[in-house]
Short mmCIF file of C-alpha atoms in Angstrom, two decimals:
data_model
loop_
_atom_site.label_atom_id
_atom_site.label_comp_id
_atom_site.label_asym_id
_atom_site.label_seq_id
_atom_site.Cartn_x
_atom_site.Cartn_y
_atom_site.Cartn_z
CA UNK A 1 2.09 17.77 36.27
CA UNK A 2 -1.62 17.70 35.38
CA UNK A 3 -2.18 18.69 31.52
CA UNK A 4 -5.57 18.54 29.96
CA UNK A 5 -3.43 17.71 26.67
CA UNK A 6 -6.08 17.95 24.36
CA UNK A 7 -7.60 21.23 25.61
CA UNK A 8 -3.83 22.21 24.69
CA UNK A 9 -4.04 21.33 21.17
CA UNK A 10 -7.91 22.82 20.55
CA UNK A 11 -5.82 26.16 21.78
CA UNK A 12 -2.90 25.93 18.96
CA UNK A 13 -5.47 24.79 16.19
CA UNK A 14 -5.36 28.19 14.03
CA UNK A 15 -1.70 28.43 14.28
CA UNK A 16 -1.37 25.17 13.18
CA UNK A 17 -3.56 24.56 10.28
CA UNK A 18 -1.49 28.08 9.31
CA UNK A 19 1.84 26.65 9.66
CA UNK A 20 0.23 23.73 8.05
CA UNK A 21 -0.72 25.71 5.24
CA UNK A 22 2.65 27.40 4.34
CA UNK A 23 4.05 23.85 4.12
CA UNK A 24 1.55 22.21 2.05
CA UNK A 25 2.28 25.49 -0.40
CA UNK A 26 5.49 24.29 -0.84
CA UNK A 27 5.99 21.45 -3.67
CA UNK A 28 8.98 19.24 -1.69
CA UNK A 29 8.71 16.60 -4.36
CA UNK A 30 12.52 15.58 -5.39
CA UNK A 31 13.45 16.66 -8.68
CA UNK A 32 16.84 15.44 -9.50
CA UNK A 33 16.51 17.95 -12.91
CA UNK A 34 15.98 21.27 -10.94
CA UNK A 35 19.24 19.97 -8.92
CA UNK A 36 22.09 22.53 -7.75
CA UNK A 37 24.94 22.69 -4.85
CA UNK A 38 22.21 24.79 -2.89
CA UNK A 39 19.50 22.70 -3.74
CA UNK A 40 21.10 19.13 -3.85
CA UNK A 41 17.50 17.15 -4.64
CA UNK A 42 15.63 20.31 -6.51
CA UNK A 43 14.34 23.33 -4.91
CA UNK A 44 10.98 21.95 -3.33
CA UNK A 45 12.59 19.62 -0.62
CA UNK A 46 15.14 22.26 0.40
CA UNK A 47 12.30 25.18 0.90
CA UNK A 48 10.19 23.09 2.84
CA UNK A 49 12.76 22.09 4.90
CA UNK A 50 13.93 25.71 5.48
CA UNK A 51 10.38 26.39 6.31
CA UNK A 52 10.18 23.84 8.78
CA UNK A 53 13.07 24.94 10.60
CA UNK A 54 11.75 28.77 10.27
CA UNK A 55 8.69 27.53 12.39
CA UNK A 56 10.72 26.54 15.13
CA UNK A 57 13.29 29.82 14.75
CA UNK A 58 10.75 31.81 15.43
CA UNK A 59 8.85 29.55 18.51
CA UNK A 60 12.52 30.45 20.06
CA UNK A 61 14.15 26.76 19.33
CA UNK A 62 17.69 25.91 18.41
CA UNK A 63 17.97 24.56 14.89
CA UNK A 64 20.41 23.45 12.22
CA UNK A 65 20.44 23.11 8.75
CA UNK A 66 22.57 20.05 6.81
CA UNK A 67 23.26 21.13 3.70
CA UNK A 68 19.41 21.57 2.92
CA UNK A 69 19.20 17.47 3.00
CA UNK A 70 18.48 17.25 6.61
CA UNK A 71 18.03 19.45 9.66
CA UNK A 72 16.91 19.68 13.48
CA UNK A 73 15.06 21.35 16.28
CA UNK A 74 17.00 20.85 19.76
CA UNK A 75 15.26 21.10 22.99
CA UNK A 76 16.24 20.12 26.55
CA UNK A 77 20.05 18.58 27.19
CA UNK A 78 21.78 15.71 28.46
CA UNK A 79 23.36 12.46 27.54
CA UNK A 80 20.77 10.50 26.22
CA UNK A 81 18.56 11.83 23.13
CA UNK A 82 14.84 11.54 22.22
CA UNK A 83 14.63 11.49 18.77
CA UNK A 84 11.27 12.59 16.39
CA UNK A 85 12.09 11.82 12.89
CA UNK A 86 9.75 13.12 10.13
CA UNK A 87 10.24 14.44 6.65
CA UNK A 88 9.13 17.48 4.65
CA UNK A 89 9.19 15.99 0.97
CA UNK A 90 6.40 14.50 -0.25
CA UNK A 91 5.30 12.39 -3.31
CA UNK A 92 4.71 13.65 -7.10
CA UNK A 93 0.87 14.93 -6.77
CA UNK A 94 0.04 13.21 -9.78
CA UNK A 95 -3.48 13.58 -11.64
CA UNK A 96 -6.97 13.26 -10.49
CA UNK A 97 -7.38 15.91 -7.67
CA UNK A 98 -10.74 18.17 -7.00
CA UNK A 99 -8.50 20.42 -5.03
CA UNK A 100 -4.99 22.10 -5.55
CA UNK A 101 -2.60 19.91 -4.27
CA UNK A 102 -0.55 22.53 -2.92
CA UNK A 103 -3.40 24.93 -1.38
CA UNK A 104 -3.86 23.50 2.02
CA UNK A 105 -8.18 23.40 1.65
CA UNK A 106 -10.71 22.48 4.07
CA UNK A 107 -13.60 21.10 3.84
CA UNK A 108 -16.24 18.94 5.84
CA UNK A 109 -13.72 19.11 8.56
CA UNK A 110 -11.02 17.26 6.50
CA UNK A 111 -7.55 19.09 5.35
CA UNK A 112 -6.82 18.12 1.73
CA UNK A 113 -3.19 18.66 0.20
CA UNK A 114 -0.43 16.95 -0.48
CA UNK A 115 1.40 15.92 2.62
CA UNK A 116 -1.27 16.68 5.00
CA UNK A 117 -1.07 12.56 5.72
CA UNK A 118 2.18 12.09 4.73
CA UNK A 119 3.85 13.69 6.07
CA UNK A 120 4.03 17.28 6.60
CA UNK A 121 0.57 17.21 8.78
CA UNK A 122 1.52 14.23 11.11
CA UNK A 123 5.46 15.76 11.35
CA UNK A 124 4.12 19.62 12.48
CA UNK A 125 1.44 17.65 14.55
CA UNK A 126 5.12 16.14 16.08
CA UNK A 127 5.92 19.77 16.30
CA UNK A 128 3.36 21.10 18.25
CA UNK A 129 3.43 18.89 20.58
CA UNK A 130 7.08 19.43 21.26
CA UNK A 131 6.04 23.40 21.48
CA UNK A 132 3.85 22.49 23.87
CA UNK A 133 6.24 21.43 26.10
CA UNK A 134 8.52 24.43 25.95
CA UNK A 135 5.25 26.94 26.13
CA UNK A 136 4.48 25.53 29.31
CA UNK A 137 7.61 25.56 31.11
CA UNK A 138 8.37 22.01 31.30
CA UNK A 139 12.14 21.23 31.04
CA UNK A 140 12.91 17.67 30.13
CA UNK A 141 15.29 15.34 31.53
CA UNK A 142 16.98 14.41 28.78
CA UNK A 143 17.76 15.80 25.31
CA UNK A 144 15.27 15.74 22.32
CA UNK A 145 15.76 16.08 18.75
CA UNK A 146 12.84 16.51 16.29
CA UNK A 147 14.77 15.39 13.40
CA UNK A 148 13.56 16.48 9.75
CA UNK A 149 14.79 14.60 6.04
CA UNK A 150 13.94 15.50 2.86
CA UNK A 151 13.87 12.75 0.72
CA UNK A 152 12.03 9.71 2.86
CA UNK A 153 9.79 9.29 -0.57
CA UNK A 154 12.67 8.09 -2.31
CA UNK A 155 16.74 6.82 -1.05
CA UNK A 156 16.61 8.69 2.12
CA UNK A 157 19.42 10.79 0.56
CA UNK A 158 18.81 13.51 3.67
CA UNK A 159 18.65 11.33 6.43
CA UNK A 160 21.61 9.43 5.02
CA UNK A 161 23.53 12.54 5.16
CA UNK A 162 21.98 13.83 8.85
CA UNK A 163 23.78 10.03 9.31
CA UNK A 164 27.30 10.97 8.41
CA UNK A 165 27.13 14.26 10.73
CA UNK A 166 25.56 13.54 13.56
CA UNK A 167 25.25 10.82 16.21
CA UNK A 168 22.93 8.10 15.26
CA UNK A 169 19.88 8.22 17.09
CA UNK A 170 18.70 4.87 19.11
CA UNK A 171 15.72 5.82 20.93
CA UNK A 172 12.64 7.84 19.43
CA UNK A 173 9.75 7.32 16.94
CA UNK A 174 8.32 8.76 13.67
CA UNK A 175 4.92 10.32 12.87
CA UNK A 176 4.34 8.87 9.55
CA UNK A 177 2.54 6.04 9.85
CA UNK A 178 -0.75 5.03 11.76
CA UNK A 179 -2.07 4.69 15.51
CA UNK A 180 -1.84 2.81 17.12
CA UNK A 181 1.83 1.92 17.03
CA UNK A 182 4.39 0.24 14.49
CA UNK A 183 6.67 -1.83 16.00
CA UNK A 184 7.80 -4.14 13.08
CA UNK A 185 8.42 -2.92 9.51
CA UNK A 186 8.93 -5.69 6.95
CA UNK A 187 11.95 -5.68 4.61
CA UNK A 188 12.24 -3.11 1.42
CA UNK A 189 14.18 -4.03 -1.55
CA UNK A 190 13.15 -2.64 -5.32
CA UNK A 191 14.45 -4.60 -8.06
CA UNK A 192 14.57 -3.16 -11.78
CA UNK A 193 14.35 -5.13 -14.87
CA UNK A 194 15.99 -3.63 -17.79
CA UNK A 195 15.20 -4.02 -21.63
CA UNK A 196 16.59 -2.61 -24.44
CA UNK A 197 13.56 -1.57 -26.05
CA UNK A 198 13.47 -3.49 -29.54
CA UNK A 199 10.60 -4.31 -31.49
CA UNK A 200 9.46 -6.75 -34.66
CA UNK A 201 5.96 -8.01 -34.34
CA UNK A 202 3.11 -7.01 -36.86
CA UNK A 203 2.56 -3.93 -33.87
CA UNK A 204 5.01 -1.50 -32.93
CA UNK A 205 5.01 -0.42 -28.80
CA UNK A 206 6.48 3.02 -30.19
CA UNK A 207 6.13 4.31 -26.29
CA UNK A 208 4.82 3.19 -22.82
CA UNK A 209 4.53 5.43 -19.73
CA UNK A 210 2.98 4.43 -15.69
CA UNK A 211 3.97 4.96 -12.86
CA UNK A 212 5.16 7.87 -10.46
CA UNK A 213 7.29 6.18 -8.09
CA UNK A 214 8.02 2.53 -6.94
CA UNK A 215 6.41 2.56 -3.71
CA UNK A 216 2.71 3.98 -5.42
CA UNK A 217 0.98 2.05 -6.85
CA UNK A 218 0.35 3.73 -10.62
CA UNK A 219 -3.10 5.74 -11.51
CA UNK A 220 -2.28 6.40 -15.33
CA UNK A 221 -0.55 4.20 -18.03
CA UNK A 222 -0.31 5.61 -21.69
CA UNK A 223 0.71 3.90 -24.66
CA UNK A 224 1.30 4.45 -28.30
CA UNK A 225 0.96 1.20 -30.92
CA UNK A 226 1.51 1.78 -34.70
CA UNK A 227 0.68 -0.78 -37.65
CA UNK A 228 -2.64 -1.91 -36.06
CA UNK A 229 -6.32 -2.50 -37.48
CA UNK A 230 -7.04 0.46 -35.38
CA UNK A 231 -10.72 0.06 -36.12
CA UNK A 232 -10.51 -3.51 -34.51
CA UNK A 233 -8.13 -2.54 -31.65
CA UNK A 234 -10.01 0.69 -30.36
CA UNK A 235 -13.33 -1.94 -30.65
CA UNK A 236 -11.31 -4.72 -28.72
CA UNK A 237 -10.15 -1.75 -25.54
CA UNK A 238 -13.96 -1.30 -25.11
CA UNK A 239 -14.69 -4.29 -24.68
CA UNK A 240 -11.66 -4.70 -22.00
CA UNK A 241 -12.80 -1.95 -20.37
CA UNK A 242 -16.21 -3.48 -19.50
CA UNK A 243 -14.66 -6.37 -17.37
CA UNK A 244 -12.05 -4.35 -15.80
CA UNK A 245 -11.99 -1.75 -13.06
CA UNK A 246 -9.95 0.67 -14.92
CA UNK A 247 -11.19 3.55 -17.15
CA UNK A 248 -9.79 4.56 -19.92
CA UNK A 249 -9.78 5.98 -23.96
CA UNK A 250 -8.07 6.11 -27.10
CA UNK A 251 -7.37 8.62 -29.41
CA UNK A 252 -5.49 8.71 -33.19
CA UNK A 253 -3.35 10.88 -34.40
CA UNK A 254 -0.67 10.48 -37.01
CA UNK A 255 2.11 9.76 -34.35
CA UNK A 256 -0.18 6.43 -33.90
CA UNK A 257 -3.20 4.66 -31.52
CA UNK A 258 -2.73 6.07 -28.04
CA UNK A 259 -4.39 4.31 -25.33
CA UNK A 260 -5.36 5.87 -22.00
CA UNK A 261 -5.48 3.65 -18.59
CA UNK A 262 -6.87 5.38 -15.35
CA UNK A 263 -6.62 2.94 -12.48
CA UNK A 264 -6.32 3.69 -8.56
CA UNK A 265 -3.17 5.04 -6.61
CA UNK A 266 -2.28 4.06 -3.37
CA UNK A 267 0.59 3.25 -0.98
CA UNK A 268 2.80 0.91 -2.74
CA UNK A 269 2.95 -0.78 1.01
CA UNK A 270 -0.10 -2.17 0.10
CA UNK A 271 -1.08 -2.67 -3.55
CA UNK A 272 -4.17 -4.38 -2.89
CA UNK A 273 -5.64 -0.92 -2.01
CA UNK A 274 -4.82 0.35 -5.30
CA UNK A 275 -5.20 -0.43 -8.87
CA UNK A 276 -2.43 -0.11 -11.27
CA UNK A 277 -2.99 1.29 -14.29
CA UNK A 278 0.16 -0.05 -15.77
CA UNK A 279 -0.33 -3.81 -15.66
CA UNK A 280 -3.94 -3.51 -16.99
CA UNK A 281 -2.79 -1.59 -20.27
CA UNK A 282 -0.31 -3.84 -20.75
CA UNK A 283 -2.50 -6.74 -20.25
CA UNK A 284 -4.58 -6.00 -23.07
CA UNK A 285 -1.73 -5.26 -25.31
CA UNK A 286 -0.26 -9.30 -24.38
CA UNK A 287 -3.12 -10.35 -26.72
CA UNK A 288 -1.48 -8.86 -30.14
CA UNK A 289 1.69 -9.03 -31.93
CA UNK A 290 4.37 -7.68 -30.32
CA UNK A 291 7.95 -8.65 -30.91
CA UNK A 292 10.94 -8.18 -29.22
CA UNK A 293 11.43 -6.60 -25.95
CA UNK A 294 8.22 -5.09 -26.69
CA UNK A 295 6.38 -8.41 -26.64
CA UNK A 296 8.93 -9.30 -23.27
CA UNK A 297 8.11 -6.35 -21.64
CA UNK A 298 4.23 -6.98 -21.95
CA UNK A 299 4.33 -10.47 -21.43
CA UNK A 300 6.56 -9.88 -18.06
CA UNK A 301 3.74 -7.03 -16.84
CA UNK A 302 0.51 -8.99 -17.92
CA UNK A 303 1.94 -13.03 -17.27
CA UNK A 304 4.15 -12.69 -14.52
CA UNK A 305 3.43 -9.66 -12.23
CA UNK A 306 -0.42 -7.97 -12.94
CA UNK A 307 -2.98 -8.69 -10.37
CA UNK A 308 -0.53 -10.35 -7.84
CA UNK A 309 0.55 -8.18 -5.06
CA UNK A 310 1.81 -11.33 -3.20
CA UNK A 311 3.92 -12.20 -6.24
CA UNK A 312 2.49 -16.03 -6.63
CA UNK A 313 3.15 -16.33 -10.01
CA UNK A 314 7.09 -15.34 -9.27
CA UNK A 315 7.48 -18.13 -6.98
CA UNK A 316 8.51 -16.33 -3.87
CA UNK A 317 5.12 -15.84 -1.94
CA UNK A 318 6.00 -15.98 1.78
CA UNK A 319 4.21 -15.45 5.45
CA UNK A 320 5.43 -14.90 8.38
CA UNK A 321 3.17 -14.98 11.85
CA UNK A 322 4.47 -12.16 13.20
CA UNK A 323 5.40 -9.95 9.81
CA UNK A 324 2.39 -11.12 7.51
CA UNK A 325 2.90 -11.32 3.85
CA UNK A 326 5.44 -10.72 1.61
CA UNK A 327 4.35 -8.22 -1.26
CA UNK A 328 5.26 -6.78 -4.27
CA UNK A 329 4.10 -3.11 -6.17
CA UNK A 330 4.58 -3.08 -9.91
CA UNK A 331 5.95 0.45 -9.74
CA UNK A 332 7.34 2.41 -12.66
CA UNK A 333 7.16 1.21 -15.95
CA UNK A 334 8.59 3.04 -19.12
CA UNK A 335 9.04 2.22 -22.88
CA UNK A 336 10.13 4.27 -25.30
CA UNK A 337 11.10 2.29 -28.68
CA UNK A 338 14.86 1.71 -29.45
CA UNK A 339 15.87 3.87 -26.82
CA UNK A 340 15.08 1.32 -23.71
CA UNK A 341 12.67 0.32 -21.04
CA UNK A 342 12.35 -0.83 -17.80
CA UNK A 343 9.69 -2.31 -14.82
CA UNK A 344 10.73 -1.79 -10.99
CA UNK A 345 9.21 -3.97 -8.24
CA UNK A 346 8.70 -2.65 -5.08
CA UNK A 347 8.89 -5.73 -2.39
CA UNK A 348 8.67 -5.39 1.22
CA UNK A 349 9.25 -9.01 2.84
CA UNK A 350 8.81 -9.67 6.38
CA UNK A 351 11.72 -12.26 8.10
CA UNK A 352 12.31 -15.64 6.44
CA UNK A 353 12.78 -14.57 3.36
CA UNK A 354 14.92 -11.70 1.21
CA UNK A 355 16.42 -10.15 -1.79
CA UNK A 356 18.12 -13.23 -3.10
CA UNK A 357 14.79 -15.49 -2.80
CA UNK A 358 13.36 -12.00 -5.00
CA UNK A 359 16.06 -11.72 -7.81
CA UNK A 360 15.96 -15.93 -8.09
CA UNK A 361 12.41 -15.36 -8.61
CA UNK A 362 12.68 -12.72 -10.89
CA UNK A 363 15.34 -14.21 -13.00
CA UNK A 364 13.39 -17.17 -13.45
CA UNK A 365 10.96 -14.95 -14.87
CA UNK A 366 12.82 -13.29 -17.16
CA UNK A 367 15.39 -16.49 -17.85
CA UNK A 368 14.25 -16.31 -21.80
CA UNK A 369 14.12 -12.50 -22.04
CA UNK A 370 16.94 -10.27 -23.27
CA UNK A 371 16.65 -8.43 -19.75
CA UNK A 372 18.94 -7.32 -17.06
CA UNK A 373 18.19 -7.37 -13.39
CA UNK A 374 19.66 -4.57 -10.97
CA UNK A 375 18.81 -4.56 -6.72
CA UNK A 376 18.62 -1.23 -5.54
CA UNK A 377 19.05 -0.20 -1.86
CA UNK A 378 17.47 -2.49 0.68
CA UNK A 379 16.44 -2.21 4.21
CA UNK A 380 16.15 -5.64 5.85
CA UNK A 381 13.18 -5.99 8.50
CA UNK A 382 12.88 -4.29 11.93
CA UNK A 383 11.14 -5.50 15.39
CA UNK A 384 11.13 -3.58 18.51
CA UNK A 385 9.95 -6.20 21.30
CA UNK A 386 6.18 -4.55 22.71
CA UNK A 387 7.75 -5.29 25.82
CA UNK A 388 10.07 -2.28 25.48
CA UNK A 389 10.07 0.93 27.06
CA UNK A 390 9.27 3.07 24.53
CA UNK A 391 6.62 0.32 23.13
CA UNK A 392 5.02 0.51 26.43
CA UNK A 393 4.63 3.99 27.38
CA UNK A 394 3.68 4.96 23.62
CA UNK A 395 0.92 2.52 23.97
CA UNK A 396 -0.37 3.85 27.28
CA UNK A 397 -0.37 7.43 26.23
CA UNK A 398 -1.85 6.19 23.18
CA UNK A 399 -4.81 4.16 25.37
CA UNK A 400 -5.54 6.65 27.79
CA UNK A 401 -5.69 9.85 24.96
CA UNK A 402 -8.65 7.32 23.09
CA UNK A 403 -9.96 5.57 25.45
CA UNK A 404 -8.95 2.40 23.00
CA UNK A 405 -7.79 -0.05 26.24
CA UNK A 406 -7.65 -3.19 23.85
CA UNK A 407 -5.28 -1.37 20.90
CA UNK A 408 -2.03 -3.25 20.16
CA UNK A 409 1.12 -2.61 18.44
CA UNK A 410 1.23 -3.80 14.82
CA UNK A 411 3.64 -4.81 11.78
CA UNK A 412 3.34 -3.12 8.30
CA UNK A 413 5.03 -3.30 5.02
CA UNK A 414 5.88 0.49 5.33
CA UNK A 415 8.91 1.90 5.79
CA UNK A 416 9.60 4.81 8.09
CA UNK A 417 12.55 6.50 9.67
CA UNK A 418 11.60 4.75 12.57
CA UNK A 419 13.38 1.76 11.54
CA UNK A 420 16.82 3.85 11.62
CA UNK A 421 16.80 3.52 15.39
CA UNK A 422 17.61 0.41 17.51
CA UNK A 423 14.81 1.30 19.75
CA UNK A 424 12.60 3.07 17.25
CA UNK A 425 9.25 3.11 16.18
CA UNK A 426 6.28 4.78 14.00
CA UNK A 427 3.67 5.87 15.96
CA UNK A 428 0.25 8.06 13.87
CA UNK A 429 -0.93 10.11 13.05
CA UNK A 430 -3.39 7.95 10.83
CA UNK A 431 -6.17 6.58 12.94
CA UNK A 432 -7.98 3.55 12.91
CA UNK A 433 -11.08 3.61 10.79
CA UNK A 434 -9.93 7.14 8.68
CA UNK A 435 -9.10 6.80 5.14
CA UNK A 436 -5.57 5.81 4.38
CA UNK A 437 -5.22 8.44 1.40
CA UNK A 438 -0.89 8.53 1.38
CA UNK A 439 0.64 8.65 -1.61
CA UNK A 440 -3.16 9.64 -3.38
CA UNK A 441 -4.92 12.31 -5.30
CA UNK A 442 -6.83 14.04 -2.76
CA UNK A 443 -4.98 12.64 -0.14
CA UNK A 444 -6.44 14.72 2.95
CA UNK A 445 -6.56 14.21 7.26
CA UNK A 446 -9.54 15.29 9.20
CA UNK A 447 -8.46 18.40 11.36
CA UNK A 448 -9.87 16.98 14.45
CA UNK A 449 -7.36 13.60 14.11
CA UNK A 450 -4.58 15.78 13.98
CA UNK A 451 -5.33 17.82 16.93
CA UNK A 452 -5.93 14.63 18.79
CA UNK A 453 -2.41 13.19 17.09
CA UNK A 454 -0.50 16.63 18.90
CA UNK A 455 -2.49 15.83 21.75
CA UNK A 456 -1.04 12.40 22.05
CA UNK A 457 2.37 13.69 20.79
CA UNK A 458 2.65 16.44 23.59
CA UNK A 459 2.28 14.22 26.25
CA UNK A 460 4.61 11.53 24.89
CA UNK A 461 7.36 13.19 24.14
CA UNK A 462 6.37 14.39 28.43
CA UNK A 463 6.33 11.46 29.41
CA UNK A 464 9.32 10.11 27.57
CA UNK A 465 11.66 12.88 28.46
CA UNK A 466 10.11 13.65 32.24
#
């Protein structure tokens, strides 16, 4: 069946960018405080979700709704399943947009909003091209399932539960990632060191706050010091700011000095491409008199884990040919006097190495601290071979869509759903060359990339399922 697939997209482009723009209206960051039976991670992943399946209600597709964790669109029947995973949370917006984060807006032919990269525009781009199938006719062979979660951004709490319901997918891919295909994801284990929060130095650390999530790298750090030569200190941050790359300002008030950091955010995949806010601050407060889990908790930021996304100083730097480079984000990072504090490290590690090599490394750091180390939920590393099916017909639709014959698959440190499947894989809708803006403040897609992303999508899940 001859289809002129992008032709087919250019047609759906107004009905998508306003499907597009009910979702991106829709704040679907978890908030475990706004939490109820009906809405088991806070309203905003729950009513996105809803929405998404709405879309497809009304294109005439079966759906069902998990408990507002995790849903589907059906289409086609038989044995075997093609699955489409994507998810309709998205990260905390965070400071530092020109544009309302949730008022899909565009301009110079790019889409800004929340979740138009990640991953509301790539998952309805998914969509589309699924609809485009069933608008013209075309019955598959085999079943599909466009799969949606609602908490990828944090413990996969909705997919989890889609999980414990319903048969686990092996074949399929997720658009939430980049062209021109993922076929390796490294490891993903976060770590959290705990402090109790004491002080006794000459300073008081009365309060420290960076950092959104683990996996983003942090934009904003805040602290409050009492008992300083505020005159001297405020002189001595100036100075620090003029051989840094951060921004930043104090102000006094009678609660005490209160310093300002304003770094770069960015995936926490890659911390390279940010710059975290949190580890500069505290590496200019190292140089005074802390005491305490205050001075620990300064020292462990600025000595043992600033400026080192491949975690040298930890001991546990590690390449693999295949996988790359082990790295680590310095995620969130709180301290609030006498009540307690904490650092979490995001790693994603590629194979050869894992969370024990991590935690040794960490409790080294940490051996003459008052701290506690806790391992959250890890997700060891996934390959599909690119001489797979799925690899190889992704890769072809993907070549002859671009006209890119020498594109190959690749291995990140991100983590998608794709990685839930034996045979699974990410595949866009980021393209080569276009700014990786995930997990950012103006975080934005050019409208022609995603056309060309439900272009590809339409005829893979054809040629998949034909």
């Amino acid at each position: 069946m001859a289809i002129d697939w992008q032709k087919l997209s250019e047609h759906y482009r107004e009905d998508y960018i306003a499907d597009l723009t009910t979702l991106v209206g829709i704040d679907s960051s978890r908030d475990d405080s706004q939490a109820t039976d009906e809405y088991p991670l806070g309203p905003g992943p729950a009513k996105a979700l809803i929405a998404f399946l709405g879309l497809a209600e009304r294109d005439g597709f079966k759906t069902k709704n998990l408990d507002n964790l995790a849903g589907y669109v059906e289409y086609g029947s038989g044995e075997d399943t093609l699955a489409i995973l994507g998810h309709a949370d998205v990260m905390p917006a965070g400071k530092g947009w020109h544009t309302d984060p949730f008022t899909l807006t565009e301009k110079d032919g790019n889409l800004y909003g929340r979740g138009t990269s990640d991953d509301k525009g790539p998952a309805l781009a998914a969509y589309y091209g699924l609809k485009m199938l069933k608008d013209q006719g075309i019955d598959p062979k085999i079943k599909i399932r466009f799969i949606i979660g609602t908490d990828e951004e944090s413990d996969w709490t909705g997919m989890n539960h889609y999980l414990d319901l319903e048969p686990a997918p092996t074949l399929g891919f997720s658009p939430d990632a980049e062209f021109p295909l993922i076929n390796g994801e490294k490891g993903n284990v976060t770590f959290t060191t705990n402090f109790a929060g004491t002080n006794g130095g000459e300073l008081t650390l009365v309060d420290f706050e960076s950092g959104l999530r683990e996996n983003m790298v942090p934009r904003d750090a805040e602290a409050t010091v009492t008992g300083a030569d505020n005159d001297q200190l405020v002189a001595a941050f100036k100075q620090f700011l003029d051989q840094v790359p951060v921004t930043g300002e104090t102000t006094v008030d009678a609660q005490g000095l209160h310093f300002e950091v304003i770094g770069k955010a960015a995936h926490g995949m890659e911390p390279k491409n940010g710059i975290n806010a949190g580890t500069y601050l505290a590496s200019f407060l190292n140089d005074y008199n802390f005491g305490g889990d205050a001075a620990d908790f300064l020292s462990l930021l600025a000595n043992e884990l600033h400026d080192d996304s491949r975690a040298h100083k930890l001991g546990i730097a590690f390449t693999d040919k295949v996988m790359g480079d082990l790295t680590m984000n310095v995620g969130v990072q709180t301290f609030k006097a006498d009540q307690g504090a904490l650092i979490n490290t995001n790693f994603r590690y590629p194979t050869g190495t894992g969370a024990a090599d991590i935690e040794a490394g960490l409790t080294k750091a940490t051996a003459n601290m008052a701290a506690t180390i806790k391992q959250g939920r890890e997700m060891v590393p996934h390959y599909v071979d690119p001489s797979d099916p799925i690899v190889a017909t992704l890769m072809d639709v993907y070549r002859q869509q671009t006209g890119d014959m020498t594109a190959q698959p690749e291995v990140v440190g991100g983590g998608t759903y794709g990685r839930l499947m034996k045979r699974g894989v990410a595949f866009g809708a980021l393209f080569p060359g276009t700014a990786d803006t995930m997990h950012q403040a103006d975080e934005f897609q050019p409208a022609a990339d995603l056309l060309k992303a439900m272009a590809i999508y339409g005829q893979a899940i054809y040629e998949l399922t034909k």
